[in-house]
Amino acid sequence: MEGMTTAAAWAVPAHAPRSLRPHPEDVLIALAGTACGLLLWALDLNSRPLLGGLPGWLTLVPLAVMSLAAALRRTGQPYVLYVALLAQAADMLAGSLLATTVLFTDMLYAAVLYGSARLSKAVLYGSVAVTLVLSAVMAVVLHQREVLLLIAACAGVLLVPTTTGEMIRNHRAQAAAERLRAEQTALLAELDRKQAIDAERARMARELHDVVANHLSAIAIHSTAALSLHEGPHGAEASRDALGVIRENSVQGLAEMRRLIGLLRSAADTDEPAATPSLDGLDALLERARTMAGDGRTFVLSDRRPPGHRPAAPVELAAYRIVQEAVTNAVKHAAPGPVTVELRHADGRAAPAGQLRVRVTSPLPRTPPAAEGPRAPGAGAGLVGMRERVELLRGSLSTGPVTAPGGARLWEVDAVLPDPGEEGGQPQDPRQLQQAGTVPDQGRRDV
């Protein structure tokens, strides 16, 4: 931001607060002009005064005033320009010194370069107008060839410094604008980088939750059951079953974490190809859920997709994670009853063709959520993760209680995902697919 402010100050120098303290370079210019003027006066190298009878030392007065104005040429605009005009007029009347005229041309240059935009334009246009008027008058009054030298001298005093100052001023303004544009581009690039980092963090958070949540939920459920078992003829057997489920889910959770960590490492550090969860692994997922529930709940997969249909990689991963989260929630909260997972290619009635519909229904909880006691840390993150995955693919998601045709109350998760299939390319923006959790398909396995 500091660089942007500096660039803006170069672009509009007239609006920046000024100090009347002379610039060191301006002081050197004033001293050099005074020294040259005194040398010329000592050598009697000055023009004849327009007013006769004036003492010769009077030519030093305009020189002194012009030198003082030159010392403030950068910080005293536009007032020093008015003083310089009066000093130049007095110099021509008292007997002009070349040093005074040279300092005057520098004052015109400084007014155009360091003055406000309005002053710069006024000095430039005024110089052109005065040069044209004087040239016309001299051409009419003096019918000699020497008038061309006078016109050239007039243009050198008025036009050359003002046009030079205008060109340098425009160059500085353009350079300041380019610096400002470069800084804005760098700022936008930094914002894009931060957004990409935030999106990647959100994707990693969703993936971590989906990978670990269901295994940890099973461990929590069965560890609670193992702790609550009493001594009896079947107590030892039930404890062994619960501990077996805990061990199985611990091993599977570690395997999933290893797979995800392998994806985050560079390819050179990966010892073996990583597999992406696919819809082919839903049978194994439901079998694990059936083991986790352990209370006779049934988990049914209804795959109504056309034979051989394969969704695009990001769509398949999002569908798998949605089923995984919905089934995990059903294991934790649903009452005993059937849990149905339905996959089908939209036929135009429920959604437009070219979309994959994922629908998971389960019985409502036995008790309202508020009556189940304190919620576990992070509760509700699964629904947020499902919604984010669907939104990144520009699909739709609805969750909540519904009434089945037979009148039973069910909890439904219904997601509709754009599905061009393997041959149709990846849907929507590739950056959105990356945020949705797509990873290179380096081999497939059931989870």
Coordinates of C-alpha atoms in Angstrom, one line a residue:
M1 CA 0.0 0.0 0.0
E2 CA 2.9 2.3 0.6
G3 CA 4.1 1.9 -2.9
M4 CA 0.7 2.6 -4.3
T5 CA 0.6 5.9 -2.3
T6 CA 3.9 6.9 -3.7
A7 CA 2.8 6.2 -7.2
A8 CA -0.3 8.2 -6.7
A9 CA 1.8 11.1 -5.4
W10 CA 3.8 11.1 -8.6
A11 CA 0.7 11.1 -10.7
V12 CA -0.8 14.1 -9.0
P13 CA 2.0 16.1 -7.4
A14 CA -0.1 19.2 -7.1
H15 CA -2.4 17.6 -4.5
A16 CA 0.5 16.5 -2.2
P17 CA 1.2 18.6 0.8
R18 CA 4.3 20.8 0.1
S19 CA 7.0 22.3 2.3
L20 CA 8.5 25.7 1.6
R21 CA 11.9 24.3 2.4
P22 CA 14.1 24.7 -0.7
H23 CA 15.4 21.6 -2.4
P24 CA 19.2 21.2 -2.3
E25 CA 19.3 21.0 -6.1
D26 CA 17.3 24.2 -6.5
V27 CA 19.7 26.0 -4.1
L28 CA 22.6 24.9 -6.3
I29 CA 20.8 26.2 -9.4
A30 CA 20.2 29.5 -7.8
L31 CA 23.8 29.9 -6.7
A32 CA 25.2 28.9 -10.1
G33 CA 22.9 31.4 -11.8
T34 CA 23.9 34.2 -9.4
A35 CA 27.6 33.4 -9.9
C36 CA 27.3 33.4 -13.7
G37 CA 25.2 36.7 -13.6
L38 CA 27.9 38.5 -11.5
L39 CA 30.6 37.3 -13.8
L40 CA 28.7 38.6 -16.9
W41 CA 28.0 41.9 -15.1
A42 CA 31.7 42.3 -14.1
L43 CA 32.7 41.7 -17.7
D44 CA 30.0 44.2 -18.9
L45 CA 28.3 41.5 -21.0
N46 CA 24.7 42.7 -20.8
S47 CA 22.4 44.1 -23.4
R48 CA 21.4 47.7 -23.6
P49 CA 18.5 48.8 -21.3
L50 CA 15.2 49.7 -22.9
L51 CA 15.1 52.7 -20.5
G52 CA 18.1 55.0 -20.9
G53 CA 19.9 56.7 -18.1
L54 CA 19.6 53.8 -15.6
P55 CA 22.7 52.9 -13.6
G56 CA 24.3 49.6 -14.6
W57 CA 24.1 48.0 -11.2
L58 CA 20.3 47.8 -11.4
T59 CA 20.7 44.8 -13.6
L60 CA 21.8 42.9 -10.5
V61 CA 18.4 43.5 -8.8
P62 CA 16.4 41.3 -11.2
L63 CA 19.2 38.7 -11.1
A64 CA 18.9 38.5 -7.3
V65 CA 15.1 38.3 -7.3
M66 CA 15.3 35.6 -10.0
S67 CA 17.9 33.6 -8.0
L68 CA 15.7 33.7 -4.9
A69 CA 12.7 32.5 -7.0
A70 CA 14.9 29.7 -8.5
A71 CA 15.7 28.5 -5.0
L72 CA 11.9 27.8 -4.5
R73 CA 11.2 26.7 -8.1
R74 CA 10.0 23.2 -6.8
T75 CA 8.1 24.1 -3.7
G76 CA 6.8 27.7 -4.2
Q77 CA 4.7 27.3 -7.4
P78 CA 2.8 29.2 -8.6
Y79 CA 3.8 32.3 -6.7
V80 CA 7.5 32.1 -7.6
L81 CA 6.5 32.0 -11.3
Y82 CA 4.7 35.4 -10.9
V83 CA 7.8 36.8 -9.2
A84 CA 10.0 35.5 -12.0
L85 CA 7.8 37.2 -14.7
L86 CA 8.2 40.5 -12.9
A87 CA 11.9 40.0 -12.5
Q88 CA 12.3 39.2 -16.2
A89 CA 10.4 42.3 -17.3
A90 CA 12.6 44.4 -15.0
D91 CA 15.7 42.7 -16.4
M92 CA 14.7 43.7 -20.0
L93 CA 14.1 47.3 -18.9
A94 CA 17.3 47.7 -16.9
G95 CA 19.7 45.8 -19.3
S96 CA 19.3 42.1 -19.7
L97 CA 21.8 39.6 -18.4
L98 CA 21.9 36.2 -20.1
A99 CA 22.1 34.4 -16.7
T100 CA 18.8 36.0 -15.7
T101 CA 17.1 34.9 -18.9
V102 CA 18.4 31.3 -18.5
L103 CA 17.0 31.2 -14.9
F104 CA 13.7 32.5 -16.3
T105 CA 13.5 29.6 -18.8
D106 CA 14.2 27.2 -15.9
M107 CA 11.4 28.8 -14.0
L108 CA 9.0 28.1 -16.9
Y109 CA 10.2 24.5 -17.0
A110 CA 9.7 24.1 -13.3
A111 CA 6.2 25.6 -13.4
V112 CA 5.1 23.0 -16.0
L113 CA 6.8 20.1 -14.3
Y114 CA 6.2 20.7 -10.6
G115 CA 3.1 23.0 -10.6
S116 CA -0.5 21.8 -10.6
A117 CA -2.1 20.4 -13.7
R118 CA -4.0 23.6 -14.2
L119 CA -0.9 25.8 -13.9
S120 CA 1.0 23.4 -16.2
K121 CA -1.5 23.7 -19.0
A122 CA -1.8 27.5 -18.5
V123 CA 2.0 28.1 -18.8
L124 CA 2.2 25.8 -21.8
Y125 CA -0.7 27.4 -23.7
G126 CA 0.4 30.9 -22.6
S127 CA 4.0 30.3 -23.9
V128 CA 2.6 29.2 -27.3
A129 CA 0.3 32.2 -27.5
V130 CA 3.0 34.7 -26.6
T131 CA 5.5 33.2 -29.0
L132 CA 2.9 33.4 -31.9
V133 CA 2.0 37.0 -31.0
L134 CA 5.6 38.2 -30.7
S135 CA 6.6 36.4 -33.9
A136 CA 3.7 38.0 -35.8
V137 CA 4.5 41.5 -34.4
M138 CA 8.2 41.3 -35.2
A139 CA 7.5 39.9 -38.7
V140 CA 5.2 42.9 -39.4
V141 CA 7.3 45.6 -37.8
L142 CA 10.8 44.4 -38.7
H143 CA 11.2 43.7 -42.4
Q144 CA 14.6 42.1 -42.1
R145 CA 16.0 38.7 -42.3
E146 CA 17.3 39.0 -38.7
V147 CA 13.8 38.7 -37.5
L148 CA 14.0 35.0 -37.9
L149 CA 16.8 34.9 -35.3
L150 CA 14.6 36.9 -32.9
I151 CA 11.7 34.5 -33.5
A152 CA 14.0 31.5 -32.8
A153 CA 15.3 33.2 -29.6
C154 CA 11.7 33.8 -28.5
A155 CA 10.7 30.2 -29.1
G156 CA 13.9 29.0 -27.3
V157 CA 13.0 31.0 -24.2
L158 CA 9.3 30.2 -24.1
L159 CA 8.5 27.0 -26.0
V160 CA 11.5 24.8 -25.4
P161 CA 11.4 24.7 -21.6
T162 CA 7.6 24.4 -21.4
T163 CA 7.3 21.6 -23.9
T164 CA 10.2 19.8 -22.3
G165 CA 8.6 20.1 -18.9
E166 CA 5.3 18.8 -20.3
M167 CA 6.9 15.7 -21.9
I168 CA 8.7 14.9 -18.7
R169 CA 5.6 15.4 -16.6
N170 CA 3.6 13.1 -18.9
H171 CA 6.3 10.5 -18.7
R172 CA 6.4 10.5 -14.9
A173 CA 2.6 10.3 -14.8
Q174 CA 2.6 7.3 -17.1
A175 CA 5.4 5.6 -15.1
A176 CA 3.4 6.2 -11.9
A177 CA 0.3 4.7 -13.5
E178 CA 2.3 1.6 -14.6
R179 CA 3.7 1.2 -11.1
L180 CA 0.3 1.5 -9.6
R181 CA -1.1 -1.1 -12.1
A182 CA 1.8 -3.4 -11.3
E183 CA 1.1 -3.1 -7.6
Q184 CA -2.6 -3.7 -8.1
T185 CA -1.8 -6.8 -10.2
A186 CA 0.5 -8.1 -7.5
L187 CA -2.2 -7.4 -4.9
L188 CA -4.8 -9.3 -7.0
A189 CA -2.3 -12.2 -7.4
E190 CA -1.8 -12.3 -3.7
L191 CA -5.6 -12.4 -3.1
D192 CA -6.0 -15.2 -5.6
R193 CA -3.2 -17.1 -3.9
K194 CA -4.9 -16.7 -0.5
Q195 CA -8.2 -17.8 -2.0
A196 CA -6.6 -20.8 -3.5
I197 CA -5.0 -21.7 -0.1
D198 CA -8.3 -21.2 1.7
A199 CA -10.1 -23.4 -0.9
E200 CA -7.4 -26.1 -0.6
R201 CA -7.7 -26.0 3.2
A202 CA -11.5 -26.4 2.9
R203 CA -11.0 -29.3 0.5
M204 CA -8.6 -31.0 2.9
A205 CA -10.9 -30.4 5.8
R206 CA -13.8 -32.1 4.0
E207 CA -11.6 -35.0 2.9
L208 CA -10.3 -35.5 6.4
H209 CA -13.7 -35.4 7.9
D210 CA -15.1 -37.8 5.4
V211 CA -12.2 -40.2 5.7
V212 CA -12.1 -40.3 9.5
A213 CA -15.6 -39.5 10.8
N214 CA -17.3 -42.8 10.1
H215 CA -14.5 -44.9 11.5
L216 CA -14.2 -42.8 14.7
S217 CA -18.0 -42.9 15.0
A218 CA -17.9 -46.7 15.0
I219 CA -15.1 -46.7 17.5
A220 CA -17.0 -44.3 19.8
I221 CA -20.2 -46.3 19.5
H222 CA -18.7 -49.7 20.2
S223 CA -16.3 -48.5 22.9
T224 CA -19.4 -47.1 24.7
A225 CA -21.1 -50.4 24.2
A226 CA -18.1 -52.4 25.5
L227 CA -17.9 -50.2 28.6
S228 CA -21.6 -50.7 29.4
L229 CA -21.6 -54.5 29.1
H230 CA -22.2 -56.4 32.3
E231 CA -21.0 -59.8 33.4
G232 CA -23.1 -62.6 32.0
P233 CA -23.0 -65.6 29.8
H234 CA -22.8 -63.4 26.7
G235 CA -20.9 -60.5 28.1
A236 CA -17.4 -61.7 27.1
E237 CA -18.6 -62.6 23.6
A238 CA -20.2 -59.2 23.1
S239 CA -17.1 -57.5 24.4
R240 CA -15.0 -59.4 21.9
D241 CA -17.3 -58.4 19.1
A242 CA -17.2 -54.7 20.1
L243 CA -13.4 -54.7 20.4
G244 CA -13.2 -56.5 17.0
V245 CA -15.3 -53.7 15.4
I246 CA -13.1 -51.1 17.1
R247 CA -9.9 -52.7 15.8
E248 CA -11.3 -53.0 12.3
N249 CA -12.4 -49.4 12.1
S250 CA -9.1 -48.3 13.6
V251 CA -7.1 -50.1 11.0
Q252 CA -9.3 -48.8 8.2
G253 CA -9.1 -45.3 9.5
L254 CA -5.3 -45.4 9.6
A255 CA -5.3 -46.8 6.0
E256 CA -7.5 -43.9 4.9
M257 CA -5.3 -41.4 6.6
R258 CA -2.2 -43.0 5.0
R259 CA -3.8 -42.7 1.6
L260 CA -4.7 -39.0 2.2
I261 CA -1.2 -38.2 3.5
G262 CA 0.2 -39.9 0.4
L263 CA -1.8 -37.6 -1.8
L264 CA -0.5 -34.6 0.0
R265 CA 3.1 -35.7 -0.4
S266 CA 5.0 -35.1 -3.6
A267 CA 5.0 -37.8 -6.2
A268 CA 8.7 -38.5 -5.6
D269 CA 8.0 -39.4 -2.0
T270 CA 5.0 -41.7 -2.7
D271 CA 6.0 -45.4 -2.5
E272 CA 2.8 -46.7 -4.0
P273 CA -0.1 -45.4 -6.1
A274 CA -3.0 -44.0 -4.2
A275 CA -6.5 -45.1 -4.8
T276 CA -9.5 -42.8 -5.0
P277 CA -12.8 -44.0 -3.3
S278 CA -15.3 -45.0 -6.0
L279 CA -18.9 -46.0 -6.2
D280 CA -17.8 -49.6 -6.6
G281 CA -16.8 -49.6 -2.9
L282 CA -20.3 -48.8 -1.7
D283 CA -21.0 -52.5 -0.9
A284 CA -18.0 -52.6 1.4
L285 CA -19.1 -49.3 2.9
L286 CA -22.6 -50.6 3.7
E287 CA -21.2 -53.8 5.1
R288 CA -19.0 -51.9 7.5
A289 CA -22.0 -49.7 8.5
R290 CA -24.0 -52.9 9.1
T291 CA -21.2 -54.1 11.4
M292 CA -21.0 -50.7 13.1
A293 CA -24.7 -50.6 13.8
G294 CA -24.9 -54.1 15.4
D295 CA -28.6 -53.8 16.1
G296 CA -30.2 -55.5 13.2
R297 CA -30.5 -52.4 11.0
T298 CA -30.4 -53.2 7.3
F299 CA -28.5 -51.3 4.7
V300 CA -29.6 -51.7 1.1
L301 CA -27.9 -50.4 -2.1
S302 CA -30.2 -49.7 -5.1
D303 CA -28.0 -48.9 -8.1
R304 CA -30.3 -48.0 -11.0
R305 CA -27.7 -46.5 -13.3
P306 CA -27.4 -47.7 -16.9
P307 CA -25.1 -50.7 -17.2
G308 CA -21.5 -49.7 -17.7
H309 CA -22.2 -46.1 -16.7
R310 CA -19.2 -44.4 -15.1
P311 CA -19.5 -40.9 -13.8
A312 CA -16.7 -38.3 -14.1
A313 CA -14.1 -38.6 -11.4
P314 CA -15.1 -35.5 -9.3
V315 CA -18.8 -36.5 -9.5
E316 CA -18.0 -40.1 -8.4
L317 CA -15.9 -38.9 -5.5
A318 CA -18.5 -36.4 -4.3
A319 CA -21.3 -39.1 -4.6
Y320 CA -19.2 -41.6 -2.5
R321 CA -18.5 -39.0 0.2
I322 CA -22.1 -38.0 0.4
V323 CA -23.2 -41.6 0.8
Q324 CA -20.5 -42.2 3.4
E325 CA -21.5 -39.2 5.5
A326 CA -25.2 -40.0 5.2
V327 CA -24.7 -43.6 6.3
T328 CA -22.4 -42.5 9.2
N329 CA -25.1 -40.1 10.4
A330 CA -27.7 -42.9 10.1
V331 CA -25.5 -45.3 12.2
K332 CA -25.1 -42.6 14.9
H333 CA -28.7 -41.2 15.0
A334 CA -31.3 -43.3 13.1
A335 CA -33.7 -45.6 14.8
P336 CA -33.7 -49.3 13.9
G337 CA -35.0 -49.8 10.4
P338 CA -33.9 -50.0 6.8
V339 CA -31.3 -47.5 5.4
T340 CA -31.6 -47.3 1.6
V341 CA -29.0 -45.9 -0.7
E342 CA -30.2 -45.2 -4.2
L343 CA -28.1 -44.2 -7.2
R344 CA -29.7 -43.5 -10.6
H345 CA -29.1 -41.4 -13.7
A346 CA -31.8 -38.7 -13.8
D347 CA -34.4 -39.6 -16.4
G348 CA -35.8 -36.1 -16.9
R349 CA -38.6 -36.4 -14.3
A350 CA -36.8 -35.7 -11.1
A351 CA -33.9 -33.8 -12.7
P352 CA -32.6 -33.0 -16.2
A353 CA -30.8 -35.8 -18.1
G354 CA -27.0 -35.8 -17.7
Q355 CA -27.2 -35.7 -13.9
L356 CA -26.5 -38.3 -11.2
R357 CA -29.0 -38.5 -8.3
V358 CA -27.9 -39.8 -4.9
R359 CA -30.6 -40.5 -2.4
V360 CA -30.2 -41.9 1.1
T361 CA -33.1 -42.5 3.4
S362 CA -33.1 -43.7 7.0
P363 CA -35.6 -43.8 9.9
L364 CA -35.8 -40.6 12.0
P365 CA -33.9 -40.6 15.4
R366 CA -35.6 -42.3 18.3
T367 CA -35.4 -39.0 20.3
P368 CA -35.1 -35.4 19.2
P369 CA -31.4 -34.3 18.8
A370 CA -31.7 -31.9 21.7
A371 CA -32.6 -34.8 24.0
E372 CA -29.5 -36.9 23.1
G373 CA -27.2 -35.0 25.4
P374 CA -24.3 -32.7 24.6
R375 CA -23.3 -32.8 20.9
A376 CA -19.8 -34.0 20.0
P377 CA -17.3 -31.4 18.9
G378 CA -17.6 -30.7 15.2
A379 CA -21.2 -32.0 15.0
G380 CA -22.9 -30.7 11.9
A381 CA -19.7 -30.5 9.9
G382 CA -20.7 -33.4 7.7
L383 CA -23.8 -31.7 6.4
V384 CA -21.7 -28.6 5.7
G385 CA -19.1 -30.7 3.9
M386 CA -21.8 -32.4 1.7
R387 CA -23.3 -29.0 0.8
E388 CA -19.9 -27.6 -0.1
R389 CA -19.1 -30.5 -2.4
V390 CA -22.5 -30.3 -4.2
E391 CA -22.2 -26.5 -4.6
L392 CA -18.7 -26.7 -6.0
L393 CA -20.1 -29.0 -8.7
R394 CA -23.1 -26.7 -9.2
G395 CA -25.5 -29.4 -8.1
S396 CA -28.4 -29.3 -5.6
L397 CA -28.7 -30.9 -2.1
S398 CA -31.7 -31.2 0.2
T399 CA -31.7 -32.8 3.6
G400 CA -34.4 -33.2 6.2
P401 CA -37.4 -35.3 7.3
V402 CA -39.8 -36.5 4.6
T403 CA -43.0 -38.6 4.6
A404 CA -42.7 -41.9 2.7
P405 CA -45.7 -43.1 0.5
G406 CA -46.7 -45.5 3.3
G407 CA -46.9 -42.6 5.8
A408 CA -43.6 -43.4 7.6
R409 CA -41.4 -40.5 8.5
L410 CA -37.8 -40.8 7.1
W411 CA -34.7 -38.7 7.1
E412 CA -33.6 -38.0 3.5
V413 CA -30.4 -36.8 1.9
D414 CA -31.1 -36.1 -1.8
A415 CA -28.2 -34.8 -4.0
V416 CA -28.3 -34.1 -7.7
L417 CA -24.9 -33.8 -9.3
P418 CA -24.0 -32.8 -12.9
D419 CA -22.7 -36.0 -14.6
P420 CA -21.3 -35.7 -18.2
G421 CA -19.7 -39.2 -17.7
E422 CA -16.3 -40.3 -18.7
E423 CA -16.7 -39.3 -22.3
G424 CA -18.1 -35.9 -21.7
G425 CA -15.2 -34.3 -19.9
Q426 CA -15.2 -32.9 -16.5
P427 CA -18.1 -30.7 -15.5
Q428 CA -18.0 -27.0 -14.9
D429 CA -14.8 -25.1 -14.0
P430 CA -11.7 -27.3 -13.5
R431 CA -10.6 -25.2 -10.5
Q432 CA -14.0 -26.0 -8.9
L433 CA -13.5 -29.7 -9.6
Q434 CA -10.1 -29.5 -7.8
Q435 CA -11.7 -27.8 -4.8
A436 CA -14.4 -30.4 -4.8
G437 CA -11.8 -33.0 -4.0
T438 CA -10.7 -34.5 -7.4
V439 CA -7.4 -36.4 -7.3
P440 CA -5.6 -38.3 -10.1
D441 CA -7.1 -41.7 -10.6
Q442 CA -4.0 -43.9 -10.3
G443 CA -5.8 -47.1 -9.6
R444 CA -9.0 -48.2 -8.0
R445 CA -9.9 -50.3 -5.0
D446 CA -12.9 -50.9 -2.8
V447 CA -12.8 -49.1 0.5

